[in-house]
Structures are given as C-alpha cells and as structure tokens.
Amino acid sequence: MIDTPASGNHAPAGKPAPDITLPTTPDTKVSLKDYRGRPVVLVFYPADWSPVCTDQLSLYQLALTEFDQYNAQLLGVSVDGVWCHMAFAKDRGYQFPLLADFHPKAQVAQTYGVYRAQDGMSERALFVIDPEGIITWSYVSPINVNPGADGILSALESMQARVGR
Amino acid sequence: MVTPDTISMLTSAPRLVMPVSARDHILGPTDAPSVLIEYGNYECPFCRAAQPVVKAVKAAMGDELALVFRHFPLSNIHPFAWKAAEAAEAAGSQGAFWEYHDALFENQEALDVRSLVAYAHELGLDGHRFAEELANDLDARRVHEDFRSGILSGVNGTPTFFVNGVRYDGGRVPKSMVLALRS
C-alpha cells in the first residue's frame, strides 16, 4: 500500500490542513472548514480537459458511492477559472465541486506545496483530511499517472478504523 | 517546491482485493499456475487493441493460464459500456460469455441495445430471454461488483491487468506478459 511520501515539500500527514476558501462558481465559494465533521478528499489536478485528469476525475465520479460510505466529501482543485470548471463539470457530469485556484493564481496549490512553477499548474496530488481537519494521508503522483482511488479508500478505511464506527 | 525527483513514487503495485472465484468468467483451468485478469470495457478502444495481445498470451500458455475478464465500464466516458457489460453477462447466463465478449469487441462501433440483442441472435442464443434479462437490469449488480473490486484494487483506467494478483504495469506485448506470468 502507498504510504505517506517521505520526500517532497507538500503539506505532511499529521498536520492540520491549511484552510482554504475558493470559488466553485461565479457566486459560490467553498471553504475547507465548511466540511469539518466529515472526511474530505482534496484532489489537486493539473488542468481541466487534459486526458489523464479526465480519466482520474471520471473514475472518482464513479467511485463517489465508495467515498459516500465514509461520508467523505470529494473536492477537486485546479488553477482553472470558474467558467472553465463549470463547462468541464457539465460536460463530464461531475457531481462534486471543482475549486478554482485561479486568483491569486495557485495560492492554494502553493500553500499545500504542490505548485509546479515550471509549468504553472499543480501537481497531481491527493490529500485525505479527517473530520477534525487533520491531514491523515497524502500522495503526489507522477504528473501523467492516474493515481486511481485505492489509496484514498485505504486511507479512509484506516481513518474509520481509528475513529471507530 | 516539489520537483520531479522529490515526488513520491509508487513503491509497490496495487494488489487485487477480490480473489478469482467461481463467480468469475475463467478461460482455462481453474487451477492453472498463472492467472491473468483483465479489467476492461467493451467500448474502450485500448481494450479492443489489447484483445489480440491477450489471445496471443493465452495461445502461448495454453492450460498454464487461467484468463479472467472483469467489467470496468467508465460509463461517463463510454455511455454504452455499462449495458454492453450487462449484455455479456446475459450471454454468460446462456453459457456464451466468451463468444459474446469477442463479438462485442469485433463490433465495438455498435453497442446500442438493438445491436446487443442482434449479436445474441447471431450466436444462436435465446433472444427473448436475453432481451428480457437486459431490459430488467438483472446483471447490473454483478457488473457493479466487478467495477467496485476494480476501484478497490487500484484499477485506474482500461484495460488494467493483474498478473497473479498484482497489477501489471509492464508492456502490453505478449512476450513481456508471458514472462511476467511465468515468473
């Protein structure tokens, strides 16, 4: 099983998840703390419409029922703007929020240590955050590799085992 | 800053969570020393492209190999894939899973329900029973079970192969696959 990465500068497991507030539509904003009391799966992906991301988010859309079993909320984040996110989500039928880390550009990706300055996008990174807002698992995937959902689900499973059902 | 060389990499390939059992469609002896599982879907062009490779592996290994197919329909990318998977199960109810499976890949461009029923007729199956089974989603649970096992096992797209229970990320050429299956 994938463990917490030992290297890298991304926000580590065991530390509180930095709070974030980002727009999902022109008139809606979402904050991480809105979801306190339930687990959150924070998914950074490089860009809307790019093929690997599409497969990754489509996979997560189809895995929503699995995340639901842990009462977990899935949130996608990329540097794309809200209009782009809305068109993308509508086209693919995504039923989870896509957060626009657009202005100031990539501020949240930088806070989480997953910004790629060389190409202006974020890493393909996963953070599982517990109901108290603590990061319990994180993973940065090679940029062109869809990390799948198994690591997230194992992290949610062990979180639930710790907290008790 | 995270740079490519500090990025964490997968240190071990994901493992299959739902072992092969009597519920599966198995081509070859159930006690074969090697087991190749494909998670695939009938609308996926990469799965179709992989079919000759899988067949070549099976031909090279004969009874050394048990070949298993499980459904992984990414229905928001491939809108016909889910129903096609159910159709393969409906054909399986009449003992023709693998024949129908091949027919679907050969006819990948036409997977609407009418075509699905027509392929069943062409194979000499009971078309009425087949259509009934398909219309009533009798095999949806089974398809979902396959899909779920894939999600939990680290299937991240189609096709995804498991060689003796471990995800196979190597080359999709018969030689490499046979080598992995025998090692």
mmCIF file of C-alpha atoms in Angstrom:
data_model
loop_
_atom_site.group_PDB
_atom_site.id
_atom_site.type_symbol
_atom_site.label_atom_id
_atom_site.label_comp_id
_atom_site.label_asym_id
_atom_site.label_seq_id
_atom_site.Cartn_x
_atom_site.Cartn_y
_atom_site.Cartn_z
ATOM 1 C CA MET A 1 0.000 0.000 0.000
ATOM 2 C CA ILE A 2 1.086 3.527 -0.671
ATOM 3 C CA ASP A 3 2.495 5.216 2.372
ATOM 4 C CA THR A 4 2.788 8.870 3.202
ATOM 5 C CA PRO A 5 5.508 10.173 0.911
ATOM 6 C CA ALA A 6 8.747 10.684 2.793
ATOM 7 C CA SER A 7 10.082 13.296 0.428
ATOM 8 C CA GLY A 8 8.649 16.395 -1.161
ATOM 9 C CA ASN A 9 7.530 19.657 0.333
ATOM 10 C CA HIS A 10 3.806 19.110 0.230
ATOM 11 C CA ALA A 11 1.715 19.528 3.378
ATOM 12 C CA PRO A 12 2.501 16.492 5.528
ATOM 13 C CA ALA A 13 0.242 13.933 7.172
ATOM 14 C CA GLY A 14 -0.382 14.558 10.858
ATOM 15 C CA LYS A 15 -0.566 18.338 10.450
ATOM 16 C CA PRO A 16 -3.714 20.459 10.261
ATOM 17 C CA ALA A 17 -4.838 21.023 6.675
ATOM 18 C CA PRO A 18 -4.344 24.717 5.835
ATOM 19 C CA ASP A 19 -7.812 26.215 5.478
ATOM 20 C CA ILE A 20 -8.778 27.330 2.024
ATOM 21 C CA THR A 21 -11.644 29.297 0.545
ATOM 22 C CA LEU A 22 -12.090 29.202 -3.202
ATOM 23 C CA PRO A 23 -14.891 29.880 -5.679
ATOM 24 C CA THR A 24 -16.616 26.965 -7.402
ATOM 25 C CA THR A 25 -18.980 29.137 -9.467
ATOM 26 C CA PRO A 26 -19.115 32.915 -10.121
ATOM 27 C CA ASP A 27 -21.182 33.353 -6.950
ATOM 28 C CA THR A 28 -20.368 30.370 -4.736
ATOM 29 C CA LYS A 29 -17.357 29.847 -2.536
ATOM 30 C CA VAL A 30 -16.330 26.742 -0.678
ATOM 31 C CA SER A 31 -14.184 26.568 2.454
ATOM 32 C CA LEU A 32 -12.478 23.518 3.775
ATOM 33 C CA LYS A 33 -13.823 24.275 7.241
ATOM 34 C CA ASP A 34 -17.393 24.002 5.894
ATOM 35 C CA TYR A 35 -16.796 20.266 5.897
ATOM 36 C CA ARG A 36 -15.499 19.938 9.441
ATOM 37 C CA GLY A 37 -17.110 16.871 10.990
ATOM 38 C CA ARG A 38 -16.637 14.678 7.944
ATOM 39 C CA PRO A 39 -13.628 13.484 5.996
ATOM 40 C CA VAL A 40 -12.530 15.441 2.935
ATOM 41 C CA VAL A 41 -10.681 14.128 -0.091
ATOM 42 C CA LEU A 42 -8.817 17.040 -1.668
ATOM 43 C CA VAL A 43 -7.694 16.279 -5.202
ATOM 44 C CA PHE A 44 -5.261 18.637 -6.933
ATOM 45 C CA TYR A 45 -5.031 18.030 -10.672
ATOM 46 C CA PRO A 46 -3.083 19.964 -13.295
ATOM 47 C CA ALA A 47 -5.854 21.187 -15.607
ATOM 48 C CA ASP A 48 -9.426 20.767 -16.786
ATOM 49 C CA TRP A 49 -9.817 18.853 -20.062
ATOM 50 C CA SER A 50 -6.404 17.220 -20.139
ATOM 51 C CA PRO A 51 -6.778 13.495 -20.822
ATOM 52 C CA VAL A 52 -5.310 11.909 -17.704
ATOM 53 C CA CYS A 53 -7.160 14.276 -15.372
ATOM 54 C CA THR A 54 -10.340 13.462 -17.191
ATOM 55 C CA ASP A 55 -9.911 9.784 -16.585
ATOM 56 C CA GLN A 56 -8.927 10.413 -12.982
ATOM 57 C CA LEU A 57 -11.930 12.609 -12.157
ATOM 58 C CA SER A 58 -14.288 10.363 -14.125
ATOM 59 C CA LEU A 59 -13.051 7.471 -12.060
ATOM 60 C CA TYR A 60 -13.712 9.447 -8.877
ATOM 61 C CA GLN A 61 -17.166 10.414 -10.094
ATOM 62 C CA LEU A 62 -17.926 6.719 -10.499
ATOM 63 C CA ALA A 63 -16.345 5.983 -7.117
ATOM 64 C CA LEU A 64 -18.481 8.573 -5.281
ATOM 65 C CA THR A 65 -20.641 5.830 -3.801
ATOM 66 C CA GLU A 66 -17.479 4.349 -2.265
ATOM 67 C CA PHE A 67 -16.462 7.714 -0.782
ATOM 68 C CA ASP A 68 -20.041 8.129 0.468
ATOM 69 C CA GLN A 69 -19.646 5.030 2.605
ATOM 70 C CA TYR A 70 -17.193 7.030 4.696
ATOM 71 C CA ASN A 71 -19.340 10.176 4.473
ATOM 72 C CA ALA A 72 -16.351 11.752 2.734
ATOM 73 C CA GLN A 73 -16.630 14.882 0.592
ATOM 74 C CA LEU A 74 -14.614 14.947 -2.620
ATOM 75 C CA LEU A 75 -13.222 18.316 -3.753
ATOM 76 C CA GLY A 76 -11.266 18.877 -6.971
ATOM 77 C CA VAL A 77 -8.839 21.797 -7.270
ATOM 78 C CA SER A 78 -7.002 23.188 -10.288
ATOM 79 C CA VAL A 79 -5.747 26.586 -11.447
ATOM 80 C CA ASP A 80 -8.564 26.864 -13.990
ATOM 81 C CA GLY A 81 -11.224 29.557 -13.551
ATOM 82 C CA VAL A 82 -14.846 29.021 -12.559
ATOM 83 C CA TRP A 83 -16.255 29.264 -16.089
ATOM 84 C CA CYS A 84 -13.881 26.628 -17.295
ATOM 85 C CA HIS A 85 -14.699 24.415 -14.288
ATOM 86 C CA MET A 86 -18.437 24.798 -14.890
ATOM 87 C CA ALA A 87 -18.185 23.801 -18.550
ATOM 88 C CA PHE A 88 -15.893 20.900 -17.694
ATOM 89 C CA ALA A 89 -18.100 19.587 -14.868
ATOM 90 C CA LYS A 90 -21.227 19.885 -17.003
ATOM 91 C CA ASP A 91 -19.618 18.098 -19.920
ATOM 92 C CA ARG A 92 -18.396 15.203 -17.781
ATOM 93 C CA GLY A 93 -21.325 15.018 -15.381
ATOM 94 C CA TYR A 94 -19.239 15.574 -12.254
ATOM 95 C CA GLN A 95 -21.313 15.835 -9.102
ATOM 96 C CA PHE A 96 -18.651 17.195 -6.791
ATOM 97 C CA PRO A 97 -17.284 20.748 -6.504
ATOM 98 C CA LEU A 98 -14.325 21.900 -8.586
ATOM 99 C CA LEU A 99 -12.470 24.705 -6.822
ATOM 100 C CA ALA A 100 -10.864 27.476 -8.867
ATOM 101 C CA ASP A 101 -7.347 28.186 -7.601
ATOM 102 C CA PHE A 102 -7.247 30.946 -10.177
ATOM 103 C CA HIS A 103 -6.782 34.271 -8.415
ATOM 104 C CA PRO A 104 -4.337 34.905 -6.900
ATOM 105 C CA LYS A 105 -3.075 32.173 -9.141
ATOM 106 C CA ALA A 106 -2.306 28.838 -7.484
ATOM 107 C CA GLN A 107 -2.231 30.304 -3.996
ATOM 108 C CA VAL A 108 -3.773 27.154 -2.539
ATOM 109 C CA ALA A 109 -1.503 24.827 -4.512
ATOM 110 C CA GLN A 110 1.450 26.804 -3.152
ATOM 111 C CA THR A 111 0.098 26.619 0.389
ATOM 112 C CA TYR A 112 -0.115 22.853 0.033
ATOM 113 C CA GLY A 113 3.334 22.701 -1.559
ATOM 114 C CA VAL A 114 2.114 21.162 -4.796
ATOM 115 C CA TYR A 115 2.601 24.009 -7.277
ATOM 116 C CA ARG A 116 4.730 23.397 -10.349
ATOM 117 C CA ALA A 117 6.251 26.796 -11.092
ATOM 118 C CA GLN A 118 7.854 25.442 -14.259
ATOM 119 C CA ASP A 119 4.502 24.903 -15.978
ATOM 120 C CA GLY A 120 2.079 26.997 -13.943
ATOM 121 C CA MET A 121 -0.087 24.071 -12.823
ATOM 122 C CA SER A 122 -0.385 21.980 -9.713
ATOM 123 C CA GLU A 123 0.919 18.502 -9.170
ATOM 124 C CA ARG A 124 -1.469 15.579 -9.317
ATOM 125 C CA ALA A 125 -1.774 15.335 -5.552
ATOM 126 C CA LEU A 126 -4.185 13.733 -3.111
ATOM 127 C CA PHE A 127 -4.878 14.755 0.485
ATOM 128 C CA VAL A 128 -7.200 12.890 2.816
ATOM 129 C CA ILE A 129 -8.331 15.092 5.696
ATOM 130 C CA ASP A 130 -10.085 13.772 8.795
ATOM 131 C CA PRO A 131 -13.250 15.228 10.378
ATOM 132 C CA GLU A 132 -11.097 17.411 12.676
ATOM 133 C CA GLY A 133 -9.254 18.918 9.736
ATOM 134 C CA ILE A 134 -6.003 16.976 10.118
ATOM 135 C CA ILE A 135 -4.257 15.601 7.045
ATOM 136 C CA THR A 136 -4.072 11.851 7.535
ATOM 137 C CA TRP A 137 -2.678 10.812 4.162
ATOM 138 C CA SER A 138 -1.185 12.498 1.157
ATOM 139 C CA TYR A 139 0.223 11.351 -2.108
ATOM 140 C CA VAL A 140 1.821 13.089 -5.081
ATOM 141 C CA SER A 141 1.503 11.078 -8.258
ATOM 142 C CA PRO A 142 3.791 11.293 -11.262
ATOM 143 C CA ILE A 143 2.104 14.024 -13.321
ATOM 144 C CA ASN A 144 0.982 11.735 -16.157
ATOM 145 C CA VAL A 145 -0.153 8.843 -13.994
ATOM 146 C CA ASN A 146 -3.722 8.499 -12.814
ATOM 147 C CA PRO A 147 -3.276 7.546 -9.141
ATOM 148 C CA GLY A 148 -6.595 5.702 -9.003
ATOM 149 C CA ALA A 149 -8.855 5.595 -5.954
ATOM 150 C CA ASP A 150 -7.449 2.688 -3.967
ATOM 151 C CA GLY A 151 -5.001 4.790 -1.920
ATOM 152 C CA ILE A 152 -7.764 7.217 -0.951
ATOM 153 C CA LEU A 153 -10.108 4.407 0.037
ATOM 154 C CA SER A 154 -7.467 2.676 2.161
ATOM 155 C CA ALA A 155 -6.763 5.975 3.904
ATOM 156 C CA LEU A 156 -10.472 6.488 4.595
ATOM 157 C CA GLU A 157 -10.732 2.905 5.795
ATOM 158 C CA SER A 158 -7.877 3.224 8.275
ATOM 159 C CA MET A 159 -9.240 6.588 9.454
ATOM 160 C CA GLN A 160 -12.577 4.969 10.160
ATOM 161 C CA ALA A 161 -10.877 2.070 11.934
ATOM 162 C CA ARG A 162 -9.032 4.547 14.186
ATOM 163 C CA VAL A 163 -12.047 6.677 14.982
ATOM 164 C CA GLY A 164 -14.315 3.665 15.423
ATOM 165 C CA ARG A 165 -17.536 3.108 13.586
ATOM 166 C CA MET B 1 8.910 23.345 -4.073
ATOM 167 C CA VAL B 2 8.139 19.837 -5.179
ATOM 168 C CA THR B 3 10.332 18.858 -8.092
ATOM 169 C CA PRO B 4 10.009 15.673 -10.104
ATOM 170 C CA ASP B 5 12.857 13.994 -8.241
ATOM 171 C CA THR B 6 11.284 14.628 -4.862
ATOM 172 C CA ILE B 7 7.903 13.331 -5.948
ATOM 173 C CA SER B 8 6.964 10.191 -4.137
ATOM 174 C CA MET B 9 6.581 7.234 -6.428
ATOM 175 C CA LEU B 10 4.563 4.090 -6.084
ATOM 176 C CA THR B 11 6.892 1.673 -4.380
ATOM 177 C CA SER B 12 4.675 -1.333 -4.862
ATOM 178 C CA ALA B 13 1.993 -2.067 -7.409
ATOM 179 C CA PRO B 14 -1.561 -2.343 -6.089
ATOM 180 C CA ARG B 15 -2.896 -5.811 -5.396
ATOM 181 C CA LEU B 16 -6.135 -7.460 -6.316
ATOM 182 C CA VAL B 17 -8.672 -7.338 -3.477
ATOM 183 C CA MET B 18 -11.308 -9.745 -4.800
ATOM 184 C CA PRO B 19 -9.682 -13.126 -5.470
ATOM 185 C CA VAL B 20 -10.684 -15.110 -8.521
ATOM 186 C CA SER B 21 -13.503 -17.499 -7.668
ATOM 187 C CA ALA B 22 -16.359 -19.445 -9.169
ATOM 188 C CA ARG B 23 -18.231 -16.172 -9.746
ATOM 189 C CA ASP B 24 -15.696 -15.180 -12.399
ATOM 190 C CA HIS B 25 -15.568 -15.888 -16.098
ATOM 191 C CA ILE B 26 -12.477 -18.027 -16.395
ATOM 192 C CA LEU B 27 -10.969 -19.265 -19.638
ATOM 193 C CA GLY B 28 -8.642 -22.145 -18.902
ATOM 194 C CA PRO B 29 -8.189 -24.495 -15.953
ATOM 195 C CA THR B 30 -9.288 -23.009 -12.619
ATOM 196 C CA ASP B 31 -6.139 -24.455 -11.032
ATOM 197 C CA ALA B 32 -3.776 -23.118 -13.700
ATOM 198 C CA PRO B 33 -0.412 -21.976 -12.279
ATOM 199 C CA SER B 34 -0.778 -18.485 -13.777
ATOM 200 C CA VAL B 35 -3.754 -16.143 -13.697
ATOM 201 C CA LEU B 36 -4.243 -13.094 -15.897
ATOM 202 C CA ILE B 37 -7.145 -10.797 -15.051
ATOM 203 C CA GLU B 38 -8.267 -8.038 -17.342
ATOM 204 C CA TYR B 39 -10.453 -5.189 -16.122
ATOM 205 C CA GLY B 40 -11.876 -3.822 -19.314
ATOM 206 C CA ASN B 41 -14.864 -2.391 -21.070
ATOM 207 C CA TYR B 42 -16.325 -3.097 -24.462
ATOM 208 C CA GLU B 43 -16.415 0.488 -25.658
ATOM 209 C CA CYS B 44 -12.781 1.208 -24.875
ATOM 210 C CA PRO B 45 -10.533 1.293 -27.944
ATOM 211 C CA PHE B 46 -7.468 0.390 -25.869
ATOM 212 C CA CYS B 47 -9.254 -2.740 -24.657
ATOM 213 C CA ARG B 48 -10.048 -3.700 -28.213
ATOM 214 C CA ALA B 49 -6.426 -3.120 -29.154
ATOM 215 C CA ALA B 50 -5.372 -5.383 -26.291
ATOM 216 C CA GLN B 51 -7.559 -8.307 -27.423
ATOM 217 C CA PRO B 52 -5.062 -9.802 -29.913
ATOM 218 C CA VAL B 53 -2.349 -9.498 -27.260
ATOM 219 C CA VAL B 54 -4.440 -11.322 -24.666
ATOM 220 C CA LYS B 55 -5.300 -14.027 -27.187
ATOM 221 C CA ALA B 56 -1.650 -14.459 -28.107
ATOM 222 C CA VAL B 57 -0.716 -14.812 -24.428
ATOM 223 C CA LYS B 58 -3.433 -17.416 -23.967
ATOM 224 C CA ALA B 59 -2.330 -19.292 -27.100
ATOM 225 C CA ALA B 60 1.297 -19.281 -25.953
ATOM 226 C CA MET B 61 0.479 -20.549 -22.472
ATOM 227 C CA GLY B 62 -2.446 -22.873 -23.107
ATOM 228 C CA ASP B 63 -3.518 -24.702 -19.957
ATOM 229 C CA GLU B 64 -0.773 -22.992 -17.968
ATOM 230 C CA LEU B 65 -3.010 -19.917 -17.900
ATOM 231 C CA ALA B 66 -6.406 -19.026 -16.476
ATOM 232 C CA LEU B 67 -7.723 -15.900 -18.160
ATOM 233 C CA VAL B 68 -10.320 -13.820 -16.326
ATOM 234 C CA PHE B 69 -12.312 -10.833 -17.562
ATOM 235 C CA ARG B 70 -13.983 -8.371 -15.213
ATOM 236 C CA HIS B 71 -16.074 -5.366 -16.189
ATOM 237 C CA PHE B 72 -14.877 -1.835 -15.638
ATOM 238 C CA PRO B 73 -17.318 0.349 -17.575
ATOM 239 C CA LEU B 74 -16.363 4.022 -17.271
ATOM 240 C CA SER B 75 -19.899 4.972 -18.118
ATOM 241 C CA ASN B 76 -19.422 8.735 -18.159
ATOM 242 C CA ILE B 77 -16.751 8.417 -20.851
ATOM 243 C CA HIS B 78 -18.204 5.380 -22.597
ATOM 244 C CA PRO B 79 -22.003 5.663 -22.467
ATOM 245 C CA PHE B 80 -22.681 2.220 -23.993
ATOM 246 C CA ALA B 81 -20.159 0.337 -21.902
ATOM 247 C CA TRP B 82 -22.329 -0.462 -18.899
ATOM 248 C CA LYS B 83 -25.177 -2.011 -20.881
ATOM 249 C CA ALA B 84 -22.693 -3.902 -23.021
ATOM 250 C CA ALA B 85 -21.193 -5.386 -19.843
ATOM 251 C CA GLU B 86 -24.648 -6.467 -18.685
ATOM 252 C CA ALA B 87 -25.238 -7.972 -22.123
ATOM 253 C CA ALA B 88 -22.067 -10.053 -21.826
ATOM 254 C CA GLU B 89 -23.386 -11.336 -18.505
ATOM 255 C CA ALA B 90 -26.753 -12.109 -20.070
ATOM 256 C CA ALA B 91 -24.936 -14.118 -22.749
ATOM 257 C CA GLY B 92 -22.999 -15.748 -19.921
ATOM 258 C CA SER B 93 -26.301 -16.893 -18.385
ATOM 259 C CA GLN B 94 -26.736 -18.914 -21.550
ATOM 260 C CA GLY B 95 -23.196 -20.254 -21.461
ATOM 261 C CA ALA B 96 -21.803 -17.978 -24.155
ATOM 262 C CA PHE B 97 -19.860 -15.318 -22.263
ATOM 263 C CA TRP B 98 -16.585 -15.565 -24.177
ATOM 264 C CA GLU B 99 -18.146 -15.871 -27.622
ATOM 265 C CA TYR B 100 -20.278 -12.828 -26.939
ATOM 266 C CA HIS B 101 -17.321 -10.985 -25.391
ATOM 267 C CA ASP B 102 -15.397 -11.444 -28.643
ATOM 268 C CA ALA B 103 -18.419 -10.361 -30.679
ATOM 269 C CA LEU B 104 -18.651 -7.103 -28.711
ATOM 270 C CA PHE B 105 -15.027 -6.203 -29.346
ATOM 271 C CA GLU B 106 -15.453 -7.048 -33.022
ATOM 272 C CA ASN B 107 -18.469 -4.751 -33.185
ATOM 273 C CA GLN B 108 -17.297 -2.000 -30.885
ATOM 274 C CA GLU B 109 -18.773 0.770 -33.022
ATOM 275 C CA ALA B 110 -22.363 -0.503 -32.489
ATOM 276 C CA LEU B 111 -23.225 -1.256 -28.867
ATOM 277 C CA ASP B 112 -26.774 0.096 -28.638
ATOM 278 C CA VAL B 113 -29.351 -2.258 -27.136
ATOM 279 C CA ARG B 114 -30.762 -3.322 -30.506
ATOM 280 C CA SER B 115 -27.323 -4.323 -31.697
ATOM 281 C CA LEU B 116 -26.615 -6.105 -28.429
ATOM 282 C CA VAL B 117 -29.716 -8.244 -28.918
ATOM 283 C CA ALA B 118 -28.830 -8.859 -32.571
ATOM 284 C CA TYR B 119 -25.415 -10.256 -31.597
ATOM 285 C CA ALA B 120 -27.123 -12.653 -29.189
ATOM 286 C CA HIS B 121 -29.335 -13.870 -32.033
ATOM 287 C CA GLU B 122 -26.332 -14.340 -34.294
ATOM 288 C CA LEU B 123 -24.759 -16.616 -31.690
ATOM 289 C CA GLY B 124 -27.930 -18.688 -31.571
ATOM 290 C CA LEU B 125 -28.896 -17.606 -28.063
ATOM 291 C CA ASP B 126 -32.461 -17.348 -26.815
ATOM 292 C CA GLY B 127 -33.065 -13.765 -27.914
ATOM 293 C CA HIS B 128 -36.236 -13.314 -25.920
ATOM 294 C CA ARG B 129 -34.656 -14.408 -22.666
ATOM 295 C CA PHE B 130 -31.582 -12.326 -23.432
ATOM 296 C CA ALA B 131 -33.567 -9.155 -24.142
ATOM 297 C CA GLU B 132 -35.683 -9.682 -21.042
ATOM 298 C CA GLU B 133 -32.629 -10.090 -18.849
ATOM 299 C CA LEU B 134 -31.073 -6.976 -20.325
ATOM 300 C CA ALA B 135 -34.248 -4.873 -20.028
ATOM 301 C CA ASN B 136 -34.653 -5.768 -16.368
ATOM 302 C CA ASP B 137 -31.039 -4.938 -15.415
ATOM 303 C CA LEU B 138 -30.710 -8.423 -13.972
ATOM 304 C CA ASP B 139 -26.934 -8.321 -14.267
ATOM 305 C CA ALA B 140 -26.334 -4.770 -13.044
ATOM 306 C CA ARG B 141 -25.340 -5.920 -9.570
ATOM 307 C CA ARG B 142 -22.790 -8.293 -10.957
ATOM 308 C CA VAL B 143 -21.263 -5.559 -13.143
ATOM 309 C CA HIS B 144 -21.151 -3.221 -10.175
ATOM 310 C CA GLU B 145 -19.403 -5.863 -8.111
ATOM 311 C CA ASP B 146 -16.695 -6.160 -10.773
ATOM 312 C CA PHE B 147 -16.377 -2.390 -11.006
ATOM 313 C CA ARG B 148 -16.130 -1.945 -7.266
ATOM 314 C CA SER B 149 -13.478 -4.628 -6.930
ATOM 315 C CA GLY B 150 -11.512 -2.773 -9.607
ATOM 316 C CA ILE B 151 -11.739 0.569 -7.810
ATOM 317 C CA LEU B 152 -10.529 -1.038 -4.587
ATOM 318 C CA SER B 153 -7.700 -2.865 -6.351
ATOM 319 C CA GLY B 154 -6.162 0.191 -7.995
ATOM 320 C CA VAL B 155 -7.651 -0.057 -11.465
ATOM 321 C CA ASN B 156 -7.086 3.431 -12.857
ATOM 322 C CA GLY B 157 -8.245 3.025 -16.430
ATOM 323 C CA THR B 158 -8.943 0.376 -19.003
ATOM 324 C CA PRO B 159 -7.579 -2.058 -19.687
ATOM 325 C CA THR B 160 -5.846 -2.806 -16.391
ATOM 326 C CA PHE B 161 -4.233 -6.208 -15.995
ATOM 327 C CA PHE B 162 -3.388 -8.200 -12.894
ATOM 328 C CA VAL B 163 -0.739 -10.867 -13.174
ATOM 329 C CA ASN B 164 -1.044 -13.455 -10.429
ATOM 330 C CA GLY B 165 -2.837 -10.936 -8.221
ATOM 331 C CA VAL B 166 -0.553 -7.926 -8.700
ATOM 332 C CA ARG B 167 -1.277 -5.029 -11.045
ATOM 333 C CA TYR B 168 0.748 -5.358 -14.204
ATOM 334 C CA ASP B 169 2.154 -2.051 -15.407
ATOM 335 C CA GLY B 170 4.580 -3.519 -17.936
ATOM 336 C CA GLY B 171 4.480 -3.560 -21.706
ATOM 337 C CA ARG B 172 1.369 -4.831 -23.430
ATOM 338 C CA VAL B 173 3.148 -7.231 -25.722
ATOM 339 C CA PRO B 174 2.712 -10.995 -25.473
ATOM 340 C CA LYS B 175 6.379 -11.691 -24.718
ATOM 341 C CA SER B 176 6.538 -9.394 -21.659
ATOM 342 C CA MET B 177 3.203 -10.579 -20.352
ATOM 343 C CA VAL B 178 4.084 -14.254 -20.689
ATOM 344 C CA LEU B 179 7.388 -13.599 -18.955
ATOM 345 C CA ALA B 180 5.638 -11.830 -16.064
ATOM 346 C CA LEU B 181 3.017 -14.567 -15.786
ATOM 347 C CA ARG B 182 5.680 -17.293 -15.609
ATOM 348 C CA SER B 183 7.927 -15.551 -13.112
#
